[in-house]
Each structure stands twice: as structure tokens, then as C-alpha cells.
Short mmCIF file of C-alpha atoms and ligand atoms in Angstrom, two decimals:
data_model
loop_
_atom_site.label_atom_id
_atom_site.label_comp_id
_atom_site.label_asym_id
_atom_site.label_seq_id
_atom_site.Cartn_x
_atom_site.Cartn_y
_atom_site.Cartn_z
CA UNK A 884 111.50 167.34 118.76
CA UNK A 885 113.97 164.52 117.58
CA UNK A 886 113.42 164.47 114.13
CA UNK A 887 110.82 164.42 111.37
CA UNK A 888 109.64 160.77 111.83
CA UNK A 889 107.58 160.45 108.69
CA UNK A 890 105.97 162.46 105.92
CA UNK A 891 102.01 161.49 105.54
CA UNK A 892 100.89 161.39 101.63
CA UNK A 893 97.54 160.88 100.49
CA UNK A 894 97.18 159.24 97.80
CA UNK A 895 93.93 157.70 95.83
CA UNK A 896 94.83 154.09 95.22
CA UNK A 897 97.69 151.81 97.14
CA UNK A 898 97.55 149.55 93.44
CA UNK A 899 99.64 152.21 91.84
CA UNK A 900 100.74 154.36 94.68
CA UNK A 901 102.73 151.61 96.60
CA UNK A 902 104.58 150.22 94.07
CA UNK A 903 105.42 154.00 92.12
CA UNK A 904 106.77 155.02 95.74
CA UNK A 905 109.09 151.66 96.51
CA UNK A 906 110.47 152.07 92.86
CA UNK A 907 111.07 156.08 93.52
CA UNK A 908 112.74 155.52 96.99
CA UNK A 909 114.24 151.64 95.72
CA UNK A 910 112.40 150.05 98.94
CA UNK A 911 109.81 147.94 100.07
CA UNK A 912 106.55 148.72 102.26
CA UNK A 913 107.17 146.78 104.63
CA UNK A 914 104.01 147.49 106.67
CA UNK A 915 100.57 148.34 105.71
CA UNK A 916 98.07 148.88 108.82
CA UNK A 917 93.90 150.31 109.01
CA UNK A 918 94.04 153.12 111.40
CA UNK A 919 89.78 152.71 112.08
CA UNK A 920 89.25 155.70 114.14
CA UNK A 921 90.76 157.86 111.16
CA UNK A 922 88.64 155.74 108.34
CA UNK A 923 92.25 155.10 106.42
CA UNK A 924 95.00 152.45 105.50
CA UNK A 925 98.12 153.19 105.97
CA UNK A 926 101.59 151.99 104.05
CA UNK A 927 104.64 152.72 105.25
CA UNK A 928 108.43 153.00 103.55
CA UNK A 929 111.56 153.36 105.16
CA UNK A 930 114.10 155.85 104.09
CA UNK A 931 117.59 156.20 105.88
CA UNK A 932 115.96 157.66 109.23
CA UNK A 933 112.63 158.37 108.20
CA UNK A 934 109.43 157.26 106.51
CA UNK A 935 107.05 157.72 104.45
CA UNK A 936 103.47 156.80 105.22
CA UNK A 937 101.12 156.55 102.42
CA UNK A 938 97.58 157.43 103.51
CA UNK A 939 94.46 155.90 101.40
CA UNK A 940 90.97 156.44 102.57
CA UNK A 941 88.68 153.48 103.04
CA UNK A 942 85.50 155.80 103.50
CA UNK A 943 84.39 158.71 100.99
CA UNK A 944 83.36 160.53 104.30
CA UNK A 945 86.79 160.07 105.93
CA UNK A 946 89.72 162.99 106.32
CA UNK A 947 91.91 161.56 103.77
CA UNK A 948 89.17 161.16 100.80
CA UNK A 949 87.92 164.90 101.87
CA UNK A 950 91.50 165.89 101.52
CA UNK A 951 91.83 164.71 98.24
CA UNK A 952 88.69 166.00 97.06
CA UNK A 953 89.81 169.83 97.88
CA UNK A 954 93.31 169.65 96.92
CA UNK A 955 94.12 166.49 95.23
CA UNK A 956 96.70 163.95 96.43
CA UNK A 957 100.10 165.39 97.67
CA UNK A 958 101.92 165.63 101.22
CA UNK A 959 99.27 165.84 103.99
CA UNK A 960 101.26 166.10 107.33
CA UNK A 961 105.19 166.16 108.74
CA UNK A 962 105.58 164.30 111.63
CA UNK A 963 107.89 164.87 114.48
CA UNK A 964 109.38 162.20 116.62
CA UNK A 965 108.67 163.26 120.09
CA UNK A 966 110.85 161.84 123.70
CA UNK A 967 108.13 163.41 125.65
CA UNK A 968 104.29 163.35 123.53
CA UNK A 969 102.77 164.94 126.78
CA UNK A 970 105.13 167.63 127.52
CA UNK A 971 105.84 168.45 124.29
CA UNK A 972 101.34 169.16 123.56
CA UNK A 973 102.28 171.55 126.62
CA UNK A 974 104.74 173.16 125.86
CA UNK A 975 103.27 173.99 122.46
CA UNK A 976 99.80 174.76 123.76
CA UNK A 977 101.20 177.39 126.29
CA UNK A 978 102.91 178.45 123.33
CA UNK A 979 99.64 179.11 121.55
CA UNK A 980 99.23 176.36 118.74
CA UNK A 981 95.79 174.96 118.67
CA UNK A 982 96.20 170.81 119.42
CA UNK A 983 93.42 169.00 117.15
CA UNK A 984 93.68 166.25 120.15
CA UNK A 985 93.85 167.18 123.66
CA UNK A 986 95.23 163.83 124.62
CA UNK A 987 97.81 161.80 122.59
CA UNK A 988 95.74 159.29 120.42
CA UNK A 989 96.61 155.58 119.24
CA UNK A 990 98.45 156.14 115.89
CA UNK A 991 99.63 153.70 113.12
CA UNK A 992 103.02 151.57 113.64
CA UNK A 993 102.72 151.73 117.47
CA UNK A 994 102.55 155.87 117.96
CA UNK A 995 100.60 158.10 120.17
CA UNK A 996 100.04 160.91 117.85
CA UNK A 997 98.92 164.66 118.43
CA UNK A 998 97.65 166.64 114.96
CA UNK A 999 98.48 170.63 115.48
CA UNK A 1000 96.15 172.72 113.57
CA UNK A 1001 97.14 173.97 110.41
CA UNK A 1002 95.78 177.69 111.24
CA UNK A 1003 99.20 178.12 113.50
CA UNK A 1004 101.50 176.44 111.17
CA UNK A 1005 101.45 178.37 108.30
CA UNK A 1006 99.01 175.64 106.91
CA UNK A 1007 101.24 172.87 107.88
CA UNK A 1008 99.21 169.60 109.19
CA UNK A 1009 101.77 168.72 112.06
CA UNK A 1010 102.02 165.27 113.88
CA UNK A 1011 103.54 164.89 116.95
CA UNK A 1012 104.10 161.36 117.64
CA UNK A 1013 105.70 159.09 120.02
CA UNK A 1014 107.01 154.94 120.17
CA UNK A 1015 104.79 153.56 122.19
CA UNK A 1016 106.20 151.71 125.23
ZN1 LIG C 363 101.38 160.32 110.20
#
């Protein structure tokens, strides 16, 4: 693992989530991007080496919007920055974590992304993710 690459937050509403996040962090998003597959919109904000990726749900039947519903809005998942996606899903599956995804998946912001499940992370959503090239 490089380095945590972003923190995923899910919020209700971009309209008052974007702009309370670039005043907190004194930034601007400077992408927003529809990740289909995972019913959601994504936002992203820089900060020094990392990010943070705003997650609103564009369906009341997606992940995000069920998320919400059980706990409210609040940090969903850390993601790692990953030289090696594949060998790293190995190396933690022969280590016993449970992968959500058994092959990497197209992520927002040019990623292939891997989702560990929570039950072996001390209820930690992990990302694994990886520039794609
Ligand atoms: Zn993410």
C-alpha cells in the first residue's frame, strides 16, 4: 500500500455538501464524475496528497442512499493507493480478507478499485485502488 488515496463520504445533497467541504479544506472540486455501475456521483477535493471524494446517490435503491438510510451521512470507505491492484487482492485474500470484487473494477477518476469487506476490517469499508494506465 502507498498511501491512503482518498477518504469516500456520503453525503445527501452535493448543493450544500460541495461547497461546506471546499470552504472546510479552502479548495475547489475540481472534478465531479457518475460512477453508473455503483448508482452514484462522485466529487472530488484535493488535499496535500490525498482526496476526498464526496459520494451522493442518484438512485434510492443504490449503496450510497442505503448507507445513509442506516447510519446517516459520515465517512464510508479509506482508500489505499495500490502499485500492484492484482497482487495486492492476493496477497490479502491468502491472507483471509473477504474481496467484495474478485477482479479490480472501473472506479471514478481513472481507478481500478477492489472494496474489502467490512466483516475483516473491524467494520472498515476498504478500497484498494489503482491509476489506471
Ligand atoms: Zn472511493
Amino acid at each position: 500500500m502507498l498511501k491512503v488515496e482518498h477518504i469516500g463520504i456520503a453525503v445527501k445533497d452535493f448543493t450544500t455538501s460541495i461547497p461546506l467541504f471546499e470552504t472546510l479544506l479552502n479548495t475547489n472540486c475540481y472534478k465531479q464524475e457518475a460512477v453508473e455501475s455503483e448508482k452514484v456521483i462522485t466529487a472530488f477535493l484535493q488535499q496535500g496528497e490525498s482526496k476526498i471524494e464526496l459520494l451522493q446517490s442518484t438512485d434510492a435503491e443504490g449503496v450510497i442512499a442505503k448507507f445513509i438510510e442506516k447510519k446517516g451521512e459520515g465517512i464510508h470507505h479509506i482508500a489505499f493507493e495500490t502499485e500492484d491492484i492484482y497482487a495486492e487482492m492476493e496477497r490479502l485474500k491468502n491472507a483471509g480478507f473477504t474481496l467484495l470484487n474478485e477482479k479490480p473494477k472501473q472506479g471514478a477518476d481513472n481507478k481500478l478499485v477492489c472494496f474489502l469487506h467490512p466483516k475483516n476490517t473491524n467494520g472498515v469499508l476498504v478500497e484498494l485502488c489503482m491509476e489506471r494506465k
